[in-house]
Tab-separated table of C-alpha atoms and ligand atoms in Angstrom:
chain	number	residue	atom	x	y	z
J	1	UNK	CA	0.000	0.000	0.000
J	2	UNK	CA	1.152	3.483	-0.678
J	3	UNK	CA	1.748	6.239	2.084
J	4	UNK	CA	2.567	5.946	5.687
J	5	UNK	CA	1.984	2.824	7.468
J	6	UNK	CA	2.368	1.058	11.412
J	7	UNK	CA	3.373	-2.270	12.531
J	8	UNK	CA	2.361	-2.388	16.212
J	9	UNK	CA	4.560	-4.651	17.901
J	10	UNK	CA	3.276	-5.877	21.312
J	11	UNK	CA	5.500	-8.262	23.205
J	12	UNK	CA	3.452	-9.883	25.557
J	13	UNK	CA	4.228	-10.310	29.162
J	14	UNK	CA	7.651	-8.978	28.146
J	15	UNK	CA	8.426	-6.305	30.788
J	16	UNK	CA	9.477	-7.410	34.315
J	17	UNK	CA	11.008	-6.774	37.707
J	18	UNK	CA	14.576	-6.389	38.732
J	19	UNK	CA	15.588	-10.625	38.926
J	20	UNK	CA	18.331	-11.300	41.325
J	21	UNK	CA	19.240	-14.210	39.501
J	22	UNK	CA	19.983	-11.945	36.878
J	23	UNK	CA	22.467	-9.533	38.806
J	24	UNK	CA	18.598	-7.655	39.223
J	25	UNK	CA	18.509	-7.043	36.472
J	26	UNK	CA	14.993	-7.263	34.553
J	27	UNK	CA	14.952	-9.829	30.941
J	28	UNK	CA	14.945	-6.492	28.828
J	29	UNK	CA	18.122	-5.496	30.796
J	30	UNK	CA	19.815	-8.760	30.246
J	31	UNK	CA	18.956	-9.607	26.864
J	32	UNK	CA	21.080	-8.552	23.945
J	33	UNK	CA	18.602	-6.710	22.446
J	34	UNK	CA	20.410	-4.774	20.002
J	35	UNK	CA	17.967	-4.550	17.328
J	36	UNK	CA	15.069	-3.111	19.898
J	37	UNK	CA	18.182	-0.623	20.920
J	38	UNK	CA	18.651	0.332	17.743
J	39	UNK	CA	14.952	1.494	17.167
J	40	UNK	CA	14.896	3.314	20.899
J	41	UNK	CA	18.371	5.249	19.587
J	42	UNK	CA	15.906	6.300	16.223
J	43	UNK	CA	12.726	7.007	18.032
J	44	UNK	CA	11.089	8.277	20.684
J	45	UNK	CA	10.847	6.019	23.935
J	46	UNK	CA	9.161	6.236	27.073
J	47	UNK	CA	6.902	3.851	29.884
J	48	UNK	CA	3.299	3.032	28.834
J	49	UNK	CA	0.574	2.160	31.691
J	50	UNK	CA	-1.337	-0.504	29.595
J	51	UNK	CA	-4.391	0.894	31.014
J	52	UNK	CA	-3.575	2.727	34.404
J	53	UNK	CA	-0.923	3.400	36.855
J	54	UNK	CA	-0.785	0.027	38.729
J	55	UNK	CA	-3.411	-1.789	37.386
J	56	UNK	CA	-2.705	-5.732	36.153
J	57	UNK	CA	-4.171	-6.103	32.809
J	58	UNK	CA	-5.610	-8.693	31.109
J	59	UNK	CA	-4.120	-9.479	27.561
J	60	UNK	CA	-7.859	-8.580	26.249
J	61	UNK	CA	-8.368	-5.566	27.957
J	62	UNK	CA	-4.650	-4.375	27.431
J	63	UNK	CA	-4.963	-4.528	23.719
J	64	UNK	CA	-8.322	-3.071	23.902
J	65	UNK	CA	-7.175	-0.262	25.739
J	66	UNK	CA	-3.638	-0.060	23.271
J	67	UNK	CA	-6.218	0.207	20.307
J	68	UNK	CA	-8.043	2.368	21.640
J	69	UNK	CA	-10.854	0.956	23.396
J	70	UNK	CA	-11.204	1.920	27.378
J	71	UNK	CA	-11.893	-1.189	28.755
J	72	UNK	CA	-13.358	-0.004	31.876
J	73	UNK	CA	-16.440	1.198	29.670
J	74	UNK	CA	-16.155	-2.050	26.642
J	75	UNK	CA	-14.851	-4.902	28.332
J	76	UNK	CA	-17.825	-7.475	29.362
J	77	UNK	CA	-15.659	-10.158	29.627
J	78	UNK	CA	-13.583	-12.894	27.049
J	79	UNK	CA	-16.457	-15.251	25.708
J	80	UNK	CA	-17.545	-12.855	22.859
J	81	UNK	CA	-13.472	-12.769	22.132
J	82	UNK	CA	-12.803	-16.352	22.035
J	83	UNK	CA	-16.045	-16.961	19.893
J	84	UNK	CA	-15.078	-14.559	17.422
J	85	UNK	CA	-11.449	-15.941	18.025
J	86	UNK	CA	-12.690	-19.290	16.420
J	87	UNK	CA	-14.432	-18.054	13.407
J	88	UNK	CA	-18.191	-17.609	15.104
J	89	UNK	CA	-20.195	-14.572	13.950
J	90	UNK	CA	-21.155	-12.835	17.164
J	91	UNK	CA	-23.256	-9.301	17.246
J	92	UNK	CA	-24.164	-6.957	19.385
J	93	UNK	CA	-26.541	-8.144	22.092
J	94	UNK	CA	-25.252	-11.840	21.468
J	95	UNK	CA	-23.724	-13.502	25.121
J	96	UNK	CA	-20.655	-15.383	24.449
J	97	UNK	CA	-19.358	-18.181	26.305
J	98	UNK	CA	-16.107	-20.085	27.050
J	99	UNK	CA	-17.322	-23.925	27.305
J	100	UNK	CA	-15.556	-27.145	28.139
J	101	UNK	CA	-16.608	-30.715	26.535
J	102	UNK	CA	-16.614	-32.755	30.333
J	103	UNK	CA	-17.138	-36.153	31.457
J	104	UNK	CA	-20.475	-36.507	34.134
J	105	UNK	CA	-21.916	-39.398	34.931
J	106	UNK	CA	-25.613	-40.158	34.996
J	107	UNK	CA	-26.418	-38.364	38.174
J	108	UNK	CA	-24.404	-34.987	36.310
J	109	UNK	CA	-21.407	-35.515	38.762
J	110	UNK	CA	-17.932	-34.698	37.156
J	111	UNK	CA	-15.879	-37.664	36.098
J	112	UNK	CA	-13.017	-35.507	34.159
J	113	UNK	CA	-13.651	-31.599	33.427
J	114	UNK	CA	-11.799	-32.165	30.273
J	115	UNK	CA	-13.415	-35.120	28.764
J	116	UNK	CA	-9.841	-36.967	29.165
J	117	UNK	CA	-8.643	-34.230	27.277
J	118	UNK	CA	-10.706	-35.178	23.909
J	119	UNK	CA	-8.090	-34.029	20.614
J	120	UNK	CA	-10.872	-35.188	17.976
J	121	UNK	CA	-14.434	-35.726	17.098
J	122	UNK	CA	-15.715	-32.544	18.383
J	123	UNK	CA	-16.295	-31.128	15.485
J	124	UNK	CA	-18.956	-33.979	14.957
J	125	UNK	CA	-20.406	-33.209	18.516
J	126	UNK	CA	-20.388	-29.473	18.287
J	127	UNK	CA	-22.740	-30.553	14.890
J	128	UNK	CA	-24.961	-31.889	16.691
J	129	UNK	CA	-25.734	-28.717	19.169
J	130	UNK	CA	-25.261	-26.561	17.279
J	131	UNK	CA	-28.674	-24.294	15.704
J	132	UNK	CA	-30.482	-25.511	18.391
J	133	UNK	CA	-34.056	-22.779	19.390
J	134	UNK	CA	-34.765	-23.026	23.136
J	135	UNK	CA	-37.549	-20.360	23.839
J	136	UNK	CA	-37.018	-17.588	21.623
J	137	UNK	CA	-32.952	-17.574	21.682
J	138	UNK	CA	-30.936	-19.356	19.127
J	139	UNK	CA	-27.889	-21.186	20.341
J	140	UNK	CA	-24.526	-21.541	18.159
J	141	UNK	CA	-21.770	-23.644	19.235
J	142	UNK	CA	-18.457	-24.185	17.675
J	143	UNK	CA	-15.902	-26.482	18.984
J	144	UNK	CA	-11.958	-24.774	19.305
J	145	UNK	CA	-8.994	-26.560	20.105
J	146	UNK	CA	-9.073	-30.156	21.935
J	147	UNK	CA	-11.652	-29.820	24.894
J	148	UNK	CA	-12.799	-26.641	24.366
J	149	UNK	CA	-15.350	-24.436	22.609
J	150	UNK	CA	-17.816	-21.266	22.095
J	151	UNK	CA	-21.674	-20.758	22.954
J	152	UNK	CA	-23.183	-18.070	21.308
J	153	UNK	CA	-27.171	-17.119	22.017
J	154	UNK	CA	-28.565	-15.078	20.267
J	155	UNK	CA	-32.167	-13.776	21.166
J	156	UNK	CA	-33.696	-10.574	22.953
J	157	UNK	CA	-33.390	-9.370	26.625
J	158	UNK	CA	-30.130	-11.448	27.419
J	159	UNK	CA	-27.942	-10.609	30.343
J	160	UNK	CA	-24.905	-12.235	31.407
J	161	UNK	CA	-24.596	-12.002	34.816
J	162	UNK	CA	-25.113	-15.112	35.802
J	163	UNK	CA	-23.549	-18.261	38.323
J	164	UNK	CA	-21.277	-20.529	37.256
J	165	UNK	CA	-22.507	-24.475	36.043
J	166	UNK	CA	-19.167	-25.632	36.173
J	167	UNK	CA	-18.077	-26.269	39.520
J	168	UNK	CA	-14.361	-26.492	38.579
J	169	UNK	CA	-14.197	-29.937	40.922
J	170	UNK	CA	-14.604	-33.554	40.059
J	171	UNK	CA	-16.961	-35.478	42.046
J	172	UNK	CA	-19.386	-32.416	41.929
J	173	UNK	CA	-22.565	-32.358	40.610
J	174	UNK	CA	-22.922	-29.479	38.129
J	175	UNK	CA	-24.054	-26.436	39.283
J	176	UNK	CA	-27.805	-24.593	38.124
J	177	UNK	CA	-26.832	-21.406	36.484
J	178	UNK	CA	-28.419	-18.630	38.115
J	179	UNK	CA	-28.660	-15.041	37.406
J	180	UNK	CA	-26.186	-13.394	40.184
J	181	UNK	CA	-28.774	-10.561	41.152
J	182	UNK	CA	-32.372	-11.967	41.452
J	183	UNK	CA	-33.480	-8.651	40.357
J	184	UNK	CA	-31.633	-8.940	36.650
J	185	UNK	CA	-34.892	-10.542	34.373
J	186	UNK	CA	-32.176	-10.667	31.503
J	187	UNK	CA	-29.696	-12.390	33.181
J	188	UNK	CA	-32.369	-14.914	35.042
J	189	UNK	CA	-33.500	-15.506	31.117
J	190	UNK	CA	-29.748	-16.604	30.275
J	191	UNK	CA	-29.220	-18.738	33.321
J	192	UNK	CA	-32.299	-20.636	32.108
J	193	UNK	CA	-31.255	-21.001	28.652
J	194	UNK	CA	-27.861	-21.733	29.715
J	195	UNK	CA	-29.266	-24.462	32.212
J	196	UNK	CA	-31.711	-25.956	29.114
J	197	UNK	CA	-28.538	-26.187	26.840
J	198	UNK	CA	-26.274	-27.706	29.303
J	199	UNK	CA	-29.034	-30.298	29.814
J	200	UNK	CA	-29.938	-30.840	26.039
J	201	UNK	CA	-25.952	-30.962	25.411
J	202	UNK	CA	-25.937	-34.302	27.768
J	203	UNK	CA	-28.962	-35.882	25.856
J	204	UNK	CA	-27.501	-34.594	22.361
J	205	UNK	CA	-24.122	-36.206	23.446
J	206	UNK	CA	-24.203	-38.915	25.548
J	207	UNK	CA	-25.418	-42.146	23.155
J	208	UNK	CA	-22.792	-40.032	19.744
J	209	UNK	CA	-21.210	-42.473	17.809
J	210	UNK	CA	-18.161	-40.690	18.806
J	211	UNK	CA	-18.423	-41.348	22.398
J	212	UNK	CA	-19.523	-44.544	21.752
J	213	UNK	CA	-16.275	-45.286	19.809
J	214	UNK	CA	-14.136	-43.757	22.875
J	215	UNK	CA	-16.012	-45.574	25.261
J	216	UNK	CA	-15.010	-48.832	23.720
J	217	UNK	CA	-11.361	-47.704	23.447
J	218	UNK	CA	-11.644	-46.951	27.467
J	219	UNK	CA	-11.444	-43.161	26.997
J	220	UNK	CA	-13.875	-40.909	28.698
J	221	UNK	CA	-17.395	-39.737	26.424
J	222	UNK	CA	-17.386	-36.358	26.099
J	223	UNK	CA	-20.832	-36.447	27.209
J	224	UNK	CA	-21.451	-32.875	28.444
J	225	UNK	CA	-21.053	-29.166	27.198
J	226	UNK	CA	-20.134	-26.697	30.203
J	227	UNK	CA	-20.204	-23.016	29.307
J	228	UNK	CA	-18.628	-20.169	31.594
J	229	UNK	CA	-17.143	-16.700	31.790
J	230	UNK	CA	-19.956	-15.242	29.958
J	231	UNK	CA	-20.160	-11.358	28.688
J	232	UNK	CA	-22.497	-9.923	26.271
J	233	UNK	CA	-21.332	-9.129	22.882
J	234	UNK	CA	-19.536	-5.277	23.395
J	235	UNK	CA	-20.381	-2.887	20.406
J	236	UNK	CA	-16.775	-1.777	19.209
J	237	UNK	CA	-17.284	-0.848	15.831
J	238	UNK	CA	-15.054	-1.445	13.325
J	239	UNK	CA	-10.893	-0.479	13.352
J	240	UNK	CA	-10.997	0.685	10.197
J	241	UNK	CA	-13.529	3.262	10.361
J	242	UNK	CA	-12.322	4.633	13.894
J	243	UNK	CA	-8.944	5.411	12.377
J	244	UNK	CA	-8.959	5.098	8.234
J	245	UNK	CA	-6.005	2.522	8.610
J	246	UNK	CA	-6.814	-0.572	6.648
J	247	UNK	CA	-5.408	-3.443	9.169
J	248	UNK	CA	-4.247	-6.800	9.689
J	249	UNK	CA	-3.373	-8.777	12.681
J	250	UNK	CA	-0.321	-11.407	13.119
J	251	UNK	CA	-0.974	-12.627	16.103
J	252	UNK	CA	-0.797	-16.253	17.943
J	253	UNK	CA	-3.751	-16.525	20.366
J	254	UNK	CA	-7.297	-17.166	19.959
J	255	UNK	CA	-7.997	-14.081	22.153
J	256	UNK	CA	-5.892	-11.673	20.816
J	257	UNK	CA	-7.650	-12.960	17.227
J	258	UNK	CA	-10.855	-12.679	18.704
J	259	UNK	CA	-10.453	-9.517	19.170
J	260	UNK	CA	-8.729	-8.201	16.135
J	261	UNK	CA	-11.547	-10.050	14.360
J	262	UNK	CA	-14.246	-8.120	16.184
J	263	UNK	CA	-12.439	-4.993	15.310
J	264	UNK	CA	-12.987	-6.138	11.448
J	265	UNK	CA	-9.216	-6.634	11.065
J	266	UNK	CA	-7.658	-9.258	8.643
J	267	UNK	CA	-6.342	-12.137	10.056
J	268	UNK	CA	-3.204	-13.607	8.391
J	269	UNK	CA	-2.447	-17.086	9.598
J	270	UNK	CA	0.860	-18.007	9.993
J	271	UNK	CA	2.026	-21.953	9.911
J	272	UNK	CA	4.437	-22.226	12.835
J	273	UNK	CA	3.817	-19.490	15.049
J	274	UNK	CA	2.407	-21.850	17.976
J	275	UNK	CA	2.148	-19.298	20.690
J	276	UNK	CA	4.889	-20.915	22.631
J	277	UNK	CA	8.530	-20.556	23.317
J	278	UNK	CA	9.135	-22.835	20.163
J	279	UNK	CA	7.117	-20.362	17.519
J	280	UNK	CA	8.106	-19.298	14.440
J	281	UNK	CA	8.516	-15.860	14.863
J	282	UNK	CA	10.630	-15.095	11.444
J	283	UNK	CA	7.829	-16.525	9.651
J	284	UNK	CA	5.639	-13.789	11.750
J	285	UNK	CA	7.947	-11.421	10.695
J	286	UNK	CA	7.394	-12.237	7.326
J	287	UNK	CA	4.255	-12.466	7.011
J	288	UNK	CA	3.996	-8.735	9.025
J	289	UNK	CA	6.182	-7.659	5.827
J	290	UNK	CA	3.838	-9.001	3.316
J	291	UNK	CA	0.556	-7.654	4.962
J	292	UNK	CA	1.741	-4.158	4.888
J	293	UNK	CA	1.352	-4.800	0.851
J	294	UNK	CA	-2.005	-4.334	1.163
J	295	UNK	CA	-2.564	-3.069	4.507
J	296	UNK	CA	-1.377	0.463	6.380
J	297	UNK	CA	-1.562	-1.457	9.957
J	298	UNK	CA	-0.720	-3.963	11.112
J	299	UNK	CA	-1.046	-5.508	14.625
J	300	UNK	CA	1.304	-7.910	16.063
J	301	UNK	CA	1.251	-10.079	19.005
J	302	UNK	CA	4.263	-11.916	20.148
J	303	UNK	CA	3.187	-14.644	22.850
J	304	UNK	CA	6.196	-16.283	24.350
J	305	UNK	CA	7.645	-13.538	26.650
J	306	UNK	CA	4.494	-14.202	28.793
J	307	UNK	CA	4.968	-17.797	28.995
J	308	UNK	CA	8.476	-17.120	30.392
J	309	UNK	CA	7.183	-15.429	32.846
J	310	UNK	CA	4.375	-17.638	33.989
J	311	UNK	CA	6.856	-20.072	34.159
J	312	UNK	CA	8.670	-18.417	36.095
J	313	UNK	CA	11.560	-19.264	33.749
J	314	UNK	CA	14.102	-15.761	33.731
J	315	UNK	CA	16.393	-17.592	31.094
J	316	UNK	CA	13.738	-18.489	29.163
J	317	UNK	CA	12.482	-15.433	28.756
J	318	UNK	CA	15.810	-13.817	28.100
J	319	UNK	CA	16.212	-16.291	25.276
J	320	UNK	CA	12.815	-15.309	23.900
J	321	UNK	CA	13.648	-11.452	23.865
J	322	UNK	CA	16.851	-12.539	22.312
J	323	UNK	CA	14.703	-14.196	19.512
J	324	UNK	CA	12.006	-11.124	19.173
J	325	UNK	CA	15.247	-8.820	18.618
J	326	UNK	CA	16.097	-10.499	15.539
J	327	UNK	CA	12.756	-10.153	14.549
J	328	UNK	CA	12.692	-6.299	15.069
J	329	UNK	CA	16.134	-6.023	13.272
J	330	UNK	CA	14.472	-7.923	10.165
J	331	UNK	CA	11.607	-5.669	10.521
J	332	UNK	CA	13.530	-2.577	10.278
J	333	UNK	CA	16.032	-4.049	7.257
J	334	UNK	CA	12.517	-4.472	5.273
J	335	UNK	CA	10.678	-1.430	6.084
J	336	UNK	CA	10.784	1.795	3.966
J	337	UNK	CA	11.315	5.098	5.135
J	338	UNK	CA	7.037	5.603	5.320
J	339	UNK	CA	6.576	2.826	8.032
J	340	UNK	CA	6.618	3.146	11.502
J	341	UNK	CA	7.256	0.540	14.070
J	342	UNK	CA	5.858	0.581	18.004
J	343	UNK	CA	7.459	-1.464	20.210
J	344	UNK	CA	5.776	-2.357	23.679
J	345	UNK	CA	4.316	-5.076	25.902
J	346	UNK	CA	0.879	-5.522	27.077
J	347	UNK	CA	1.889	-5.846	30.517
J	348	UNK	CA	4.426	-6.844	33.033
J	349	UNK	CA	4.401	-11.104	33.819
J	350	UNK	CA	7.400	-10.749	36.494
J	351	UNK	CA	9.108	-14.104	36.904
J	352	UNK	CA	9.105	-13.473	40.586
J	353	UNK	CA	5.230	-13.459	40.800
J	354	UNK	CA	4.506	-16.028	37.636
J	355	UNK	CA	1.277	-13.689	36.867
J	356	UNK	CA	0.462	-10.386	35.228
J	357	UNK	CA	1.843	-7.122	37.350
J	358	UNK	CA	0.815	-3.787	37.145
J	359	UNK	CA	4.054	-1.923	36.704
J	360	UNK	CA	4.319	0.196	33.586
J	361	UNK	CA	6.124	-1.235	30.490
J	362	UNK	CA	8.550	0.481	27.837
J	363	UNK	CA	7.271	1.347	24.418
J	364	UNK	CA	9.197	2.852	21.637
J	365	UNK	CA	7.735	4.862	18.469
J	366	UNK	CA	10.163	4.655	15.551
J	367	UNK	CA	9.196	6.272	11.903
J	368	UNK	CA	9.579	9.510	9.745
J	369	UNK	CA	8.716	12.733	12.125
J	370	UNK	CA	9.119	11.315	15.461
J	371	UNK	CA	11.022	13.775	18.118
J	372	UNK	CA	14.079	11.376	18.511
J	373	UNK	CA	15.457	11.626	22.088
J	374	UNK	CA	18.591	10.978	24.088
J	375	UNK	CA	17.159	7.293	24.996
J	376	UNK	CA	19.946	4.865	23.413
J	377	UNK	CA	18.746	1.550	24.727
J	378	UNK	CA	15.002	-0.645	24.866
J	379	UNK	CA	13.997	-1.583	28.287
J	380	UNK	CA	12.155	-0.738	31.754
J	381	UNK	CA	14.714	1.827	33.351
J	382	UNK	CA	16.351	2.777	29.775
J	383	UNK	CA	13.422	4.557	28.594
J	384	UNK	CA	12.577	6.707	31.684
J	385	UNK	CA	13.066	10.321	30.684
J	386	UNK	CA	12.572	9.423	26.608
J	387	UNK	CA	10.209	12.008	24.787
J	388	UNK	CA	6.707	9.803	25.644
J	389	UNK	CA	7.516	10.055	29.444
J	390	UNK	CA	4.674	8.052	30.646
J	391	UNK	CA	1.612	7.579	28.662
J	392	UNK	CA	-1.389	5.163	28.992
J	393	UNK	CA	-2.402	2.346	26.677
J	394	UNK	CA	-5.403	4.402	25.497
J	395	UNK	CA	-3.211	7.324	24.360
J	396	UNK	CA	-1.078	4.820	21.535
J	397	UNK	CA	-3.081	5.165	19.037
J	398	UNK	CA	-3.929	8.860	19.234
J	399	UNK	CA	0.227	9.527	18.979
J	400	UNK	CA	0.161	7.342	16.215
J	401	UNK	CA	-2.676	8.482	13.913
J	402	UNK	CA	-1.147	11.686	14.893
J	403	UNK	CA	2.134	11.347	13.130
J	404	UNK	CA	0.306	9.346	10.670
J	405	UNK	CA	-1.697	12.514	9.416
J	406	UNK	CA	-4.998	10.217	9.717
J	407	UNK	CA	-6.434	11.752	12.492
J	408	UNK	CA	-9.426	14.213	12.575
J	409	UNK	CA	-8.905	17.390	14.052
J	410	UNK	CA	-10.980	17.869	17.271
J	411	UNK	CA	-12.403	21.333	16.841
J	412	UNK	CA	-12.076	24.306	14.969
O	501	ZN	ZN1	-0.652	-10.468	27.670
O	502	ZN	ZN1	-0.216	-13.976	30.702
């Protein structure tokens, strides 16, 4: 595409705490990053609060809030994400569900939560669920990878505050959904849907060939369908009309696809980038390179930082950093002079605390116009006192369509 363009780089999990293991240092400080250096020397650097001072983000809400979404007013939870994550059509007014395939047996108590971890088939059982009317809702269902899946009903007056079925423990009987405030008639509707499909879903499932066939092989039937974490369906509107960027996404998880998809961006699938600390991130690299032919943004999610962290694993995660560097150096071989590269993370995952933190990350803006500062090198401490000083996630893509020359004028 002609004229300016962005590749949003978000590293996720990749900014940490001082590790003593590490001389305390953090990952960033350890890792020879000199590619990510190289773009903080040519840009303008500073710390980013993925969505406020202090506050542990989410990966969804982070990159809502990062494209420009404030998640304290949008977010209703991950269901509608992971639906749209797999492919399902989800609108406005729609509540989305998480769901497990499970093992119960015929008194509904939990033999395996996971259905003995089922890898195939479920396509075939998802079939048969899926379309079903109870009362005036409609109910989609698509199975996702091996246990798991997304609910989708779609009907008036639907809330989604509602109890949990699942009760996370086997040797419980499931749970009956219930709306959480007896007040909420739109919620109360859902928990009774929810509680018809959950019992349909056993009757639908429990005689399928399929289990049948793993029955006789002494696996456990995937004989039930146990939907959680339910939001309604958020209206976001579409990326490309917010901000007159045309965009794509490279990313790795289902979320972060879920929710590029419900922003109406183009996903490009890449074979090999797994989400884990083995991915292919070249061939993400590559593939960023050959979106921005016909795209002017492109998103980028880069998994494996995080799992380093929730690990727990400091060398890991050094190692990873050490691998995203190359990719940043490749990235700004390819690029011409009319592209701009952002560099950041979506949040902390310290290695001390194996789980999200709410200390601000580093984020780097390199591209034509940018007020290059005295900031030579890419990581927590380094970019304290850059040009960006401390910005939130919600203000990235205002600086961006700013130097971009995309942005409407607010005003006369
Ligand atoms: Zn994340
Ligand atoms: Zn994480």
């Amino acid at each position: 595409m002609e004229g300016l363009k962005a590749i949003l780089v978000i590293c996720d999990g990749m900014a940490d705490r001082p590790v003593p293991a590490l001389g305390n240092r953090t990952p960033l400080e350890a890792a020879n990053n000199v590619n990510m250096s190289t773009l903080a020397l040519r840009g303008e650097c500073g710390l980013m609060d993925p969505i406020a001072p202090g506050i542990r983000a989410g990966s969804d809400t982070s990159h809502l809030a990062i494209l420009g979404f404030d998640p304290f007013t949008t977010y209703t939870g991950r269901g509608p994400f992971e639906a749209a994550g797999i492919g399902m059509d989800v609108k406005q007014g729609d509540v989305a569900f998480r769901c497990n395939f499970s093992t119960v047996d015929d008194n509904m108590v939990i033999l395996d939560r996971r259905a003995g971890r089922i890898e195939t088939g479920t396509d075939q059982l998802a079939a048969t669920v899926n379309g079903m009317q109870i009362e005036d809702v409609t109910v989609y269902f698509k199975e996702s990878v091996a246990h798991r899946g997304a609910l989708v009903l779609r009907g008036p007056g639907l809330g989604a505050d509602i109890s949990d079925v699942d009760p996370h423990e086997v040797g419980q009987k499931i749970h009956v959904a219930h709306a959480i405030d007896p007040n909420d008639a739109a919620s109360a509707k859902t928990a009774r849907i929810v509680n018809e499909f959950v019992r349909r879903s056993y009757e639908a499932l429990k005689d399928h060939p399929v289990n049948k066939a793993r029955e006789a092989e002494g696996k456990m039937a995937a004989n039930i369908i146990l939907p959680r974490g339910g939001g309604v369906a958020p209206s976001l509107g579409s990326f490309e009309e917010k901000y007159h960027l045309k965009p794509a996404a490279v990313v790795e998880t289902g979320l972060i696809a879920g929710i590029a998809c419900y922003l109406g961006m183009d996903i490009i699938e890449v074979p090999g980038a797994t989400g884990g600390l083995d991915s292919d991130i070249a061939a993400m690299g590559n593939a960023i390179i050959k979106a921005l032919d016909d795209h002017n943004f492109v998103l980028c999610n880069i998994k494996g930082g995080d799992i380093g962290g929730h690990d727990g694993d400091a060398q890991a995660k050094v190692t990873f950093i050490e691998n995203i560097d190359r990719v940043i150096g490749m990235l700004m071989d390819k690029i011409d002079e009319q592209t701009y590269i952002v560099l950041t993370a979506d949040h902390a995952t310290p290695v001390a605390i194996k789980d999200h933190s709410g200390d601000p990350v580093p984020i780097a803006i390199y591209g034509p116009g940018v007020r290059v500062d005295s900031v030579q090198s890419f990581d927590e401490r380094s970019v304290v006192g850059g040009g960006l000083l401390r910005i939130r996630g919600i203000d990235v893509m205002n600086i961006l369509t700013n130097l971009m020359n995309v942005q409407e004028k607010f005003g006369a």
